XYZ file of C-alpha atoms in Angstrom:
412
model
C 8.899 -0.331 10.320
C 6.492 -3.208 9.982
C 3.751 -0.765 9.950
C 4.971 0.854 6.616
C 5.068 -2.656 4.903
C 1.666 -3.635 6.223
C 0.305 -0.222 4.854
C 2.015 -0.815 1.461
C 0.689 -4.234 1.193
C -2.871 -3.155 2.116
C -2.665 -0.346 -0.636
C -1.264 -2.675 -3.250
C -4.370 -4.857 -3.662
C -6.898 -1.929 -4.230
C -4.438 -0.283 -6.626
C -4.032 -3.527 -8.637
C -7.886 -3.966 -8.719
C -8.444 -0.340 -10.006
C -5.680 -0.631 -12.607
C -7.209 -3.770 -14.059
C -10.545 -1.987 -14.417
C -8.921 1.102 -15.954
C -6.789 -0.848 -18.443
C -9.850 -2.935 -19.449
C -12.373 -0.172 -19.859
C -10.805 3.363 -20.018
C -7.138 3.241 -21.255
C -8.146 3.142 -24.963
C -10.679 5.961 -24.652
C -9.746 9.457 -26.044
C -10.712 11.324 -22.905
C -7.198 12.332 -21.656
C -8.267 14.929 -19.094
C -10.779 12.638 -17.522
C -8.324 9.635 -17.579
C -5.809 11.790 -15.831
C -8.161 12.574 -13.036
C -9.030 8.854 -12.836
C -5.363 7.769 -12.534
C -4.540 10.438 -9.897
C -7.665 9.369 -7.963
C -6.611 5.705 -8.195
C -3.310 6.460 -6.510
C -4.691 8.553 -3.807
C -7.670 6.164 -3.063
C -5.381 3.171 -2.885
C -3.426 4.799 -0.047
C -6.392 6.270 1.663
C -8.465 3.071 1.925
C -6.065 1.190 4.316
C -6.245 4.156 6.728
C -9.980 4.200 6.569
C -10.055 0.401 7.070
C -7.888 0.714 10.165
C -10.149 3.444 11.600
C -13.177 1.395 11.024
C -11.626 -1.690 12.753
C -10.528 0.394 15.759
C -14.029 1.685 16.126
C -15.482 -1.749 16.008
C -12.701 -3.365 18.172
C -14.870 -3.636 21.281
C -17.282 -5.760 19.217
C -14.568 -7.827 17.643
C -14.709 -11.618 18.137
C -12.287 -14.359 17.929
C -13.020 -18.197 17.802
C -12.317 -20.591 20.522
C -11.301 -23.842 18.810
C -11.366 -26.272 21.859
C -13.540 -26.902 24.966
C -13.053 -24.153 27.598
C -9.479 -24.668 28.787
C -7.639 -23.796 32.043
C -6.984 -20.216 31.368
C -3.938 -18.186 32.134
C -2.244 -15.033 30.663
C 0.520 -16.271 28.527
C 3.828 -15.082 29.987
C 5.866 -15.908 26.912
C 3.560 -14.138 24.381
C 6.168 -11.543 23.706
C 8.694 -14.059 22.494
C 10.464 -13.281 19.287
C 8.154 -13.675 16.144
C 8.981 -15.844 13.321
C 11.698 -15.055 10.819
C 9.808 -14.569 7.526
C 8.212 -11.175 8.518
C 11.645 -9.875 9.343
C 12.997 -11.116 6.065
C 10.118 -9.510 4.135
C 10.765 -6.223 5.891
C 14.479 -6.239 5.016
C 13.588 -6.980 1.318
C 11.031 -4.354 1.335
C 13.402 -1.731 2.725
C 16.132 -2.801 0.336
C 13.636 -2.244 -2.546
C 12.711 1.238 -1.365
C 16.392 2.066 -1.050
C 17.091 0.964 -4.563
C 14.254 2.957 -6.082
C 15.377 6.009 -4.102
C 18.891 5.730 -5.362
C 17.730 5.353 -8.929
C 15.567 8.370 -8.578
C 18.360 10.361 -7.160
C 20.608 9.473 -10.026
C 17.985 10.574 -12.505
C 17.618 13.850 -10.615
C 21.422 14.343 -10.761
C 21.499 13.648 -14.576
C 18.701 16.230 -15.115
C 20.373 18.759 -12.775
C 23.773 18.269 -14.678
C 22.106 18.757 -18.057
C 20.191 21.834 -17.088
C 23.181 23.363 -15.309
C 25.644 22.797 -18.184
C 23.502 23.663 -21.129
C 22.827 26.932 -22.806
C 19.826 28.742 -21.426
C 17.261 30.826 -23.298
C 14.697 32.559 -21.250
C 11.178 32.507 -22.996
C 8.808 34.227 -20.494
C 8.333 31.971 -17.563
C 10.024 29.055 -19.350
C 13.697 28.318 -19.609
C 14.867 26.518 -22.661
C 18.089 24.608 -22.063
C 20.231 23.493 -25.137
C 22.659 20.694 -24.820
C 25.430 19.514 -27.031
C 24.445 15.849 -26.481
C 22.390 14.729 -29.454
C 21.419 11.523 -27.722
C 19.125 13.376 -25.278
C 15.585 13.263 -26.429
C 13.651 16.542 -25.714
C 11.924 16.526 -22.228
C 10.479 19.053 -19.768
C 10.713 19.371 -16.016
C 9.139 22.126 -13.898
C 9.815 25.213 -16.000
C 12.830 23.772 -17.938
C 12.522 22.699 -21.522
C 15.590 20.609 -22.558
C 16.609 19.602 -26.057
C 19.758 19.311 -28.078
C 21.147 22.126 -30.170
C 20.396 20.177 -33.378
C 16.710 19.649 -32.392
C 16.310 23.241 -31.536
C 17.512 24.289 -35.079
C 15.505 21.680 -36.944
C 12.079 21.680 -35.017
C 12.460 24.094 -32.061
C 9.052 25.522 -32.516
C 7.065 22.316 -32.369
C 9.126 20.820 -29.568
C 8.809 23.916 -27.474
C 5.082 23.997 -28.130
C 4.732 20.430 -26.980
C 6.837 20.800 -23.846
C 5.106 24.002 -22.922
C 1.821 22.105 -22.632
C 3.367 19.766 -20.095
C 4.610 22.677 -18.007
C 1.351 24.664 -18.352
C -0.652 21.765 -17.059
C 1.836 20.957 -14.224
C 2.305 17.398 -15.296
C 5.560 17.247 -13.312
C 3.438 17.343 -10.088
C 1.582 14.298 -11.252
C 4.907 12.470 -11.747
C 6.148 13.375 -8.241
C 3.037 11.768 -6.853
C 3.511 8.640 -9.154
C 7.094 8.358 -8.166
C 6.254 8.366 -4.538
C 3.758 5.629 -5.056
C 6.263 3.670 -6.953
C 8.772 4.041 -4.232
C 6.474 2.939 -1.434
C 4.854 0.293 -3.442
C 7.719 -0.907 -5.568
C 6.839 -4.486 -5.388
C 3.439 -3.861 -6.900
C 3.368 -4.124 -10.765
C 0.214 -1.919 -10.940
C 2.158 0.979 -9.292
C 4.727 1.050 -12.198
C 1.943 0.471 -14.796
C -0.108 3.301 -13.455
C 2.753 5.594 -13.679
C 3.329 4.613 -17.265
C -0.335 5.131 -17.989
C -0.168 8.510 -16.491
C 2.779 9.640 -18.613
C 1.001 8.346 -21.770
C -2.113 10.377 -20.899
C 0.229 13.469 -20.465
C 1.525 12.793 -24.010
C -1.949 12.495 -25.391
C -3.008 15.751 -23.873
C 0.165 17.589 -25.020
C -0.261 16.330 -28.506
C -3.879 17.323 -28.699
C -3.078 20.797 -27.481
C -0.177 21.191 -30.005
C -2.506 20.234 -32.979
C -5.265 22.501 -31.797
C -2.759 25.346 -31.873
C -2.516 25.020 -35.662
C 0.666 23.103 -36.099
C 0.553 20.822 -39.111
C -0.447 17.217 -38.064
C 1.726 15.522 -40.634
C 4.819 17.534 -39.835
C 4.335 16.934 -36.105
C 3.903 13.142 -36.568
C 7.021 13.134 -38.545
C 8.847 14.857 -35.673
C 7.590 12.182 -33.280
C 8.883 9.468 -35.601
C 12.301 11.075 -35.976
C 12.601 11.367 -32.175
C 11.453 7.899 -31.345
C 15.010 7.184 -30.086
C 17.157 8.877 -27.583
C 17.926 8.968 -23.826
C 14.726 9.072 -21.766
C 14.010 9.994 -18.153
C 11.531 7.415 -17.010
C 10.807 8.751 -13.560
C 10.458 12.437 -13.004
C 10.291 14.108 -16.417
C 8.023 14.240 -19.413
C 9.992 13.075 -22.420
C 8.794 13.755 -26.104
C 9.594 10.089 -27.070
C 8.033 8.418 -23.950
C 4.865 6.874 -25.391
C 4.537 4.366 -28.200
C 4.206 6.124 -31.520
C 1.371 3.942 -32.948
C -0.774 4.572 -29.710
C -0.117 8.348 -29.885
C -0.992 8.622 -33.538
C -4.077 6.552 -33.066
C -5.194 8.908 -30.233
C -4.593 11.888 -32.467
C -7.079 10.500 -35.064
C -9.675 9.130 -32.572
C -12.646 11.172 -31.750
C -13.420 12.091 -28.185
C -15.320 9.549 -26.191
C -18.863 10.180 -25.148
C -19.617 11.311 -21.669
C -21.797 8.199 -21.108
C -18.710 5.920 -21.426
C -17.222 7.530 -18.296
C -19.788 5.491 -16.360
C -17.459 2.527 -16.866
C -15.556 3.944 -14.026
C -18.170 2.656 -11.686
C -16.826 -0.855 -12.348
C -13.952 0.067 -10.025
C -16.288 0.063 -6.939
C -17.004 -3.695 -6.775
C -13.269 -4.323 -7.679
C -12.097 -2.271 -4.783
C -14.678 -3.873 -2.479
C -13.291 -7.313 -3.334
C -9.816 -6.194 -2.777
C -10.835 -4.780 0.650
C -12.577 -8.052 1.569
C -9.379 -9.923 0.597
C -7.282 -7.743 2.901
C -9.666 -8.504 5.855
C -9.809 -12.132 5.266
C -8.668 -14.114 8.272
C -5.638 -15.646 6.774
C -4.528 -12.379 5.091
C -5.153 -10.348 8.160
C -3.272 -12.795 10.322
C -0.246 -12.596 7.939
C -0.418 -8.778 7.930
C -0.475 -8.815 11.715
C 2.795 -10.781 11.794
C 4.329 -8.293 9.384
C 2.958 -5.220 11.325
C 4.681 -6.580 14.501
C 8.011 -7.257 12.766
C 11.015 -5.179 13.321
C 14.683 -5.028 12.032
C 16.158 -5.604 15.537
C 14.667 -7.298 18.466
C 15.321 -6.844 22.194
C 14.890 -9.026 25.214
C 13.183 -6.251 26.881
C 10.486 -5.839 24.251
C 7.068 -5.085 25.593
C 4.232 -6.222 23.356
C 0.688 -4.664 23.617
C -2.011 -6.928 22.266
C -5.284 -8.668 23.022
C -5.450 -11.024 26.021
C -4.096 -14.510 25.160
C -5.547 -17.750 26.669
C -3.402 -20.830 26.708
C -3.831 -24.275 28.015
C -1.030 -26.013 30.039
C -1.792 -29.568 30.035
C -0.904 -32.585 27.821
C -4.302 -32.794 26.174
C -3.876 -29.768 24.040
C -2.863 -31.385 20.812
C -5.635 -34.098 21.073
C -8.319 -31.450 21.975
C -7.364 -29.261 19.048
C -7.272 -32.164 16.609
C -10.759 -33.220 17.662
C -12.130 -29.787 17.034
C -11.914 -28.741 13.365
C -13.541 -25.345 13.672
C -17.241 -26.673 13.325
C -18.055 -28.059 16.738
C -17.472 -26.936 20.300
C -16.901 -23.310 19.135
C -17.800 -20.370 21.237
C -17.305 -16.606 20.683
C -14.857 -14.689 22.821
C -15.816 -11.017 22.894
C -12.665 -9.029 23.472
C -13.549 -5.751 25.111
C -10.237 -4.860 26.682
C -6.628 -4.728 25.670
C -3.518 -5.114 27.879
C 0.226 -5.178 27.697
C 1.852 -8.571 28.074
C 5.517 -8.195 29.164
C 8.106 -10.926 28.636
C 9.327 -12.018 32.038
C 12.949 -11.075 32.864
C 15.556 -13.846 32.946
C 17.493 -14.569 36.102
C 20.851 -16.136 35.779
C 22.078 -18.676 38.278
C 25.812 -19.465 38.797
C 25.440 -23.186 38.119
C 22.847 -23.052 35.391
C 22.883 -20.295 32.793
C 19.479 -21.468 31.339
C 17.590 -21.224 34.518
C 14.754 -18.742 34.718
C 12.665 -17.409 37.591
C 9.200 -16.232 36.504
C 6.643 -14.454 38.470
C 3.713 -16.670 39.590
C 0.612 -16.062 37.414
C -2.761 -15.571 39.142
C -5.713 -17.507 37.729
C -8.511 -15.164 36.587
C -11.848 -15.067 38.342
C -14.574 -16.841 36.365
C -18.209 -15.960 36.382
C -20.964 -18.116 34.811
C -24.149 -16.094 34.160
C -23.009 -13.531 36.701
C -22.082 -16.087 39.471
C -18.549 -16.755 40.352
C -17.495 -20.357 39.834
C -14.402 -22.439 40.358
C -12.215 -23.718 37.626
C -13.472 -27.386 38.310
C -16.996 -26.211 37.762
C -16.243 -24.443 34.488
C -14.440 -27.466 33.030
C -17.618 -29.469 33.331
C -19.558 -27.167 31.001
C -20.476 -28.481 27.555
C -18.777 -26.160 25.046
C -21.886 -26.227 22.719
C -23.994 -24.729 25.564
C -21.773 -21.480 25.703
C -23.376 -18.359 24.126
C -20.423 -16.089 24.653
C -17.178 -15.546 26.719
C -16.161 -11.988 27.648
C -12.703 -11.422 28.822
C -11.848 -8.165 30.716
C -8.736 -6.679 32.231
C -9.218 -4.261 35.078
C -7.618 -4.469 38.507
C -7.811 -8.205 38.044
C -8.427 -10.573 35.138
C -11.953 -11.857 34.786
C -13.762 -14.244 32.344
C -17.570 -13.866 32.033
C -19.278 -16.887 30.611
C -22.820 -16.581 29.299
C -24.762 -19.779 28.609
C -27.408 -20.186 26.044
C -31.080 -19.661 27.034
C -32.478 -22.674 28.968
C -29.008 -23.988 30.051
C -28.431 -24.025 33.808
C -24.868 -23.448 35.131
């Protein structure tokens, strides 16, 4: 389950970056069809980018490098690498899944309310549309799929205008947009941009429906008075288009605003650097390390866990802390080129009658070390000046090997 949370976090940053650009440059423009496409593309792009990023990283994994922060140590494969991870990724995963559960439950409740209203109301078939009349005057007119729902009193007072408005939502299949938006909100519930993008999308739906209604010949003043009279009432904020969803002032402003010029759509290009910065932030060492912890988290851990990861080199002497404190990341650093991956299994515990904490571990074999292609002993490699190392390649085949390449002009 850690993979899902990692993916959601990786999608959250690009979506947030694109929303900021949209709100800043496009939200106030009267180009509802174009803005609808932009909003839908934002949601799809945000969740495609992490997958592309993973594929690129996997493709380049054989060239990936990590930093060695201390002079070349006595190497061994860490036998306790698969120990249980820290607590915070597990807590984050639990909170994330709880949030998803809450959103799913809320969505299900709204679905049940809509189903109850459509099932209990009086139905009038109007071609491919089904008009549902309810006795509850608190329900504001809304549409979902092919259903147009309104109260009996609304149908008598302004049934023609309300029906014309809701038919526009159905004809343009706005309900499909809302399904996608609700899925994004469910998976990315912790991201404010996910909720705000959904609201922007519903607002664009209302602008489009309003424009189509006025173009059909309905009197603008009468239509605006209808919107004012229906400014209150029960809304369905997740999966349905409600007549009273958007702010009245904004809708009326859009009705009177001329359509934006085509050249203003070029503002969308500002999203490219914003997304690039978001992707760079995701790939930053600190962020990537945190995401890796989350990615490896699980709700339940087992002592028999097997973890597959890059080869880990550890040092087993008392000088570790001193060595690491002397090297702050600027001196004595070499590149380790990781070209192979292997599974590191936690050793099984063996209990003894007189000591429940005793453990028997299989002896670890030291890897073979080659300097410029010549096999050397550990004593010889410990004498090498770290600044003279060009690269270190770690491989895992039938046995573990470390290949050290020295800089030009340096003799082994």
